[in-house]
Amino acid sequence: MPRRMGRPGLMGTVARTAVVAGTATAVVGGVSRHGQQKAADQQNAQAQQQQLDEQQQQLAAQQQQLDQQAAAQQAAAPQAAAPQAVPQQAAPMASEDRLARIKELGQMKDQGLLTDQEFASEKARLLAT
């Protein structure tokens, strides 16, 4: 069969059109999948950023709460120590009462309620009366 010269026949045109259409479909599908993947990645990044922001807010709230508790404890410490200080008595004490009071002061010092300096000053005051 002799080879035809010139323009392609009907089958050649159909084949070329099919190849072009198939290539276009593949390219469009790839671009579409790439766009979808990019959108999904952006959504994941936004969700992760939002999660991190929420965690930072929770940590900041917990830190603030701990700071408030620490401040309350520091404020309560001097108030708790102040009522435990030994009140000065105007009337002189008997020697047995002084000895009992010194023993009480020693117990309070052992329990950590009085410092060494507070114990020494109260003991000296009791012995001076």
PDB file of C-alpha atoms in Angstrom:
ATOM      1  CA  MET A   1       0.000   0.000   0.000  1.00  0.00           C
ATOM      2  CA  PRO A   2       1.379   3.304  -0.991  1.00  0.00           C
ATOM      3  CA  ARG A   3       2.064   5.805   1.723  1.00  0.00           C
ATOM      4  CA  ARG A   4      -0.184   8.825   1.734  1.00  0.00           C
ATOM      5  CA  MET A   5       1.433  12.230   1.586  1.00  0.00           C
ATOM      6  CA  GLY A   6       0.015  15.493   2.853  1.00  0.00           C
ATOM      7  CA  ARG A   7      -2.653  15.960   5.426  1.00  0.00           C
ATOM      8  CA  PRO A   8      -3.377  13.160   7.870  1.00  0.00           C
ATOM      9  CA  GLY A   9      -6.458  11.130   7.480  1.00  0.00           C
ATOM     10  CA  LEU A  10      -9.427  10.919   9.762  1.00  0.00           C
ATOM     11  CA  MET A  11      -7.844   8.327  12.066  1.00  0.00           C
ATOM     12  CA  GLY A  12      -4.654  10.371  12.421  1.00  0.00           C
ATOM     13  CA  THR A  13      -6.621  13.459  13.395  1.00  0.00           C
ATOM     14  CA  VAL A  14      -8.679  11.519  15.931  1.00  0.00           C
ATOM     15  CA  ALA A  15      -5.543   9.960  17.424  1.00  0.00           C
ATOM     16  CA  ARG A  16      -3.815  13.336  17.727  1.00  0.00           C
ATOM     17  CA  THR A  17      -6.894  14.866  19.353  1.00  0.00           C
ATOM     18  CA  ALA A  18      -7.079  11.997  21.839  1.00  0.00           C
ATOM     19  CA  VAL A  19      -3.425  12.450  22.794  1.00  0.00           C
ATOM     20  CA  VAL A  20      -3.842  16.210  23.277  1.00  0.00           C
ATOM     21  CA  ALA A  21      -7.038  15.745  25.292  1.00  0.00           C
ATOM     22  CA  GLY A  22      -5.453  13.030  27.465  1.00  0.00           C
ATOM     23  CA  THR A  23      -2.426  15.200  28.145  1.00  0.00           C
ATOM     24  CA  ALA A  24      -4.625  18.169  29.031  1.00  0.00           C
ATOM     25  CA  THR A  25      -6.715  16.047  31.382  1.00  0.00           C
ATOM     26  CA  ALA A  26      -3.607  14.715  33.114  1.00  0.00           C
ATOM     27  CA  VAL A  27      -2.166  18.212  33.532  1.00  0.00           C
ATOM     28  CA  VAL A  28      -5.437  19.640  34.844  1.00  0.00           C
ATOM     29  CA  GLY A  29      -5.806  16.710  37.259  1.00  0.00           C
ATOM     30  CA  GLY A  30      -2.265  17.200  38.566  1.00  0.00           C
ATOM     31  CA  VAL A  31      -2.782  20.932  39.022  1.00  0.00           C
ATOM     32  CA  SER A  32      -6.086  20.291  40.769  1.00  0.00           C
ATOM     33  CA  ARG A  33      -4.544  17.718  43.131  1.00  0.00           C
ATOM     34  CA  HIS A  34      -1.655  20.066  43.838  1.00  0.00           C
ATOM     35  CA  GLY A  35      -4.084  22.888  44.674  1.00  0.00           C
ATOM     36  CA  GLN A  36      -6.115  20.639  46.947  1.00  0.00           C
ATOM     37  CA  GLN A  37      -2.977  19.429  48.735  1.00  0.00           C
ATOM     38  CA  LYS A  38      -1.769  22.997  49.192  1.00  0.00           C
ATOM     39  CA  ALA A  39      -5.144  24.047  50.660  1.00  0.00           C
ATOM     40  CA  ALA A  40      -5.139  21.056  53.020  1.00  0.00           C
ATOM     41  CA  ASP A  41      -1.599  21.905  54.155  1.00  0.00           C
ATOM     42  CA  GLN A  42      -2.631  25.502  54.874  1.00  0.00           C
ATOM     43  CA  GLN A  43      -5.632  24.332  56.891  1.00  0.00           C
ATOM     44  CA  ASN A  44      -3.415  21.967  58.906  1.00  0.00           C
ATOM     45  CA  ALA A  45      -0.914  24.751  59.560  1.00  0.00           C
ATOM     46  CA  GLN A  46      -3.696  27.078  60.737  1.00  0.00           C
ATOM     47  CA  ALA A  47      -5.135  24.390  63.008  1.00  0.00           C
ATOM     48  CA  GLN A  48      -1.711  23.718  64.535  1.00  0.00           C
ATOM     49  CA  GLN A  49      -1.105  27.442  65.063  1.00  0.00           C
ATOM     50  CA  GLN A  50      -4.493  27.812  66.733  1.00  0.00           C
ATOM     51  CA  GLN A  51      -3.731  24.836  68.979  1.00  0.00           C
ATOM     52  CA  LEU A  52      -0.380  26.355  69.958  1.00  0.00           C
ATOM     53  CA  ASP A  53      -2.044  29.688  70.723  1.00  0.00           C
ATOM     54  CA  GLU A  54      -4.602  27.969  72.960  1.00  0.00           C
ATOM     55  CA  GLN A  55      -1.855  26.077  74.795  1.00  0.00           C
ATOM     56  CA  GLN A  56       0.094  29.301  75.332  1.00  0.00           C
ATOM     57  CA  GLN A  57      -3.010  30.980  76.735  1.00  0.00           C
ATOM     58  CA  GLN A  58      -3.590  28.053  79.104  1.00  0.00           C
ATOM     59  CA  LEU A  59       0.024  28.167  80.264  1.00  0.00           C
ATOM     60  CA  ALA A  60      -0.173  31.921  80.790  1.00  0.00           C
ATOM     61  CA  ALA A  61      -3.354  31.498  82.852  1.00  0.00           C
ATOM     62  CA  GLN A  62      -1.737  28.740  84.944  1.00  0.00           C
ATOM     63  CA  GLN A  63       1.371  30.887  85.490  1.00  0.00           C
ATOM     64  CA  GLN A  64      -0.769  33.819  86.562  1.00  0.00           C
ATOM     65  CA  GLN A  65      -2.685  31.594  88.979  1.00  0.00           C
ATOM     66  CA  LEU A  66       0.573  30.266  90.452  1.00  0.00           C
ATOM     67  CA  ASP A  67       1.890  33.819  90.818  1.00  0.00           C
ATOM     68  CA  GLN A  68      -1.284  34.829  92.643  1.00  0.00           C
ATOM     69  CA  GLN A  69      -1.032  31.818  94.955  1.00  0.00           C
ATOM     70  CA  ALA A  70       2.614  32.589  95.703  1.00  0.00           C
ATOM     71  CA  ALA A  71       1.778  36.215  96.439  1.00  0.00           C
ATOM     72  CA  ALA A  72      -1.065  35.143  98.724  1.00  0.00           C
ATOM     73  CA  GLN A  73       1.233  32.754 100.588  1.00  0.00           C
ATOM     74  CA  GLN A  74       3.883  35.446 100.990  1.00  0.00           C
ATOM     75  CA  ALA A  75       1.271  37.875 102.270  1.00  0.00           C
ATOM     76  CA  ALA A  76      -0.099  35.275 104.692  1.00  0.00           C
ATOM     77  CA  ALA A  77       3.318  34.301 106.071  1.00  0.00           C
ATOM     78  CA  PRO A  78       3.985  37.559 107.988  1.00  0.00           C
ATOM     79  CA  GLN A  79       0.387  37.661 109.183  1.00  0.00           C
ATOM     80  CA  ALA A  80       0.646  34.101 110.498  1.00  0.00           C
ATOM     81  CA  ALA A  81       3.946  34.808 112.246  1.00  0.00           C
ATOM     82  CA  ALA A  82       2.754  38.031 113.857  1.00  0.00           C
ATOM     83  CA  PRO A  83       0.021  36.534 116.087  1.00  0.00           C
ATOM     84  CA  GLN A  84       2.457  33.883 117.290  1.00  0.00           C
ATOM     85  CA  ALA A  85       4.859  36.454 118.681  1.00  0.00           C
ATOM     86  CA  VAL A  86       4.970  36.364 122.448  1.00  0.00           C
ATOM     87  CA  PRO A  87       3.055  39.303 123.973  1.00  0.00           C
ATOM     88  CA  GLN A  88       4.867  41.303 126.612  1.00  0.00           C
ATOM     89  CA  GLN A  89       3.388  41.039 130.041  1.00  0.00           C
ATOM     90  CA  ALA A  90       3.329  43.951 132.422  1.00  0.00           C
ATOM     91  CA  ALA A  91       3.175  42.071 135.711  1.00  0.00           C
ATOM     92  CA  PRO A  92       6.292  40.253 136.958  1.00  0.00           C
ATOM     93  CA  MET A  93       6.081  36.465 136.776  1.00  0.00           C
ATOM     94  CA  ALA A  94       6.865  33.917 139.404  1.00  0.00           C
ATOM     95  CA  SER A  95      10.030  31.841 138.782  1.00  0.00           C
ATOM     96  CA  GLU A  96       7.963  28.703 138.005  1.00  0.00           C
ATOM     97  CA  ASP A  97       5.877  30.616 135.466  1.00  0.00           C
ATOM     98  CA  ARG A  98       9.042  31.974 133.855  1.00  0.00           C
ATOM     99  CA  LEU A  99      10.513  28.495 133.575  1.00  0.00           C
ATOM    100  CA  ALA A 100       7.286  27.122 132.034  1.00  0.00           C
ATOM    101  CA  ARG A 101       7.162  30.054 129.615  1.00  0.00           C
ATOM    102  CA  ILE A 102      10.789  29.500 128.556  1.00  0.00           C
ATOM    103  CA  LYS A 103      10.000  25.820 127.934  1.00  0.00           C
ATOM    104  CA  GLU A 104       7.018  26.881 125.795  1.00  0.00           C
ATOM    105  CA  LEU A 105       9.248  29.235 123.854  1.00  0.00           C
ATOM    106  CA  GLY A 106      11.761  26.404 123.325  1.00  0.00           C
ATOM    107  CA  GLN A 107       9.026  24.158 121.957  1.00  0.00           C
ATOM    108  CA  MET A 108       7.830  26.903 119.640  1.00  0.00           C
ATOM    109  CA  LYS A 109      11.411  27.386 118.430  1.00  0.00           C
ATOM    110  CA  ASP A 110      11.782  23.634 117.826  1.00  0.00           C
ATOM    111  CA  GLN A 111       8.550  23.635 115.810  1.00  0.00           C
ATOM    112  CA  GLY A 112       9.915  26.465 113.670  1.00  0.00           C
ATOM    113  CA  LEU A 113       7.410  29.016 114.915  1.00  0.00           C
ATOM    114  CA  LEU A 114      10.127  31.257 116.390  1.00  0.00           C
ATOM    115  CA  THR A 115      13.548  32.151 115.070  1.00  0.00           C
ATOM    116  CA  ASP A 116      16.650  31.846 117.217  1.00  0.00           C
ATOM    117  CA  GLN A 117      16.759  35.615 117.573  1.00  0.00           C
ATOM    118  CA  GLU A 118      13.110  35.826 118.684  1.00  0.00           C
ATOM    119  CA  PHE A 119      13.660  33.016 121.187  1.00  0.00           C
ATOM    120  CA  ALA A 120      16.750  34.663 122.630  1.00  0.00           C
ATOM    121  CA  SER A 121      15.092  38.070 122.983  1.00  0.00           C
ATOM    122  CA  GLU A 122      11.977  36.646 124.691  1.00  0.00           C
ATOM    123  CA  LYS A 123      14.095  34.498 126.993  1.00  0.00           C
ATOM    124  CA  ALA A 124      16.192  37.507 127.980  1.00  0.00           C
ATOM    125  CA  ARG A 125      13.039  39.557 128.604  1.00  0.00           C
ATOM    126  CA  LEU A 126      11.559  36.821 130.799  1.00  0.00           C
ATOM    127  CA  LEU A 127      14.735  36.432 132.810  1.00  0.00           C
ATOM    128  CA  ALA A 128      14.972  40.218 133.277  1.00  0.00           C
ATOM    129  CA  THR A 129      11.542  40.438 134.913  1.00  0.00           C
TER     130      THR A 129
END
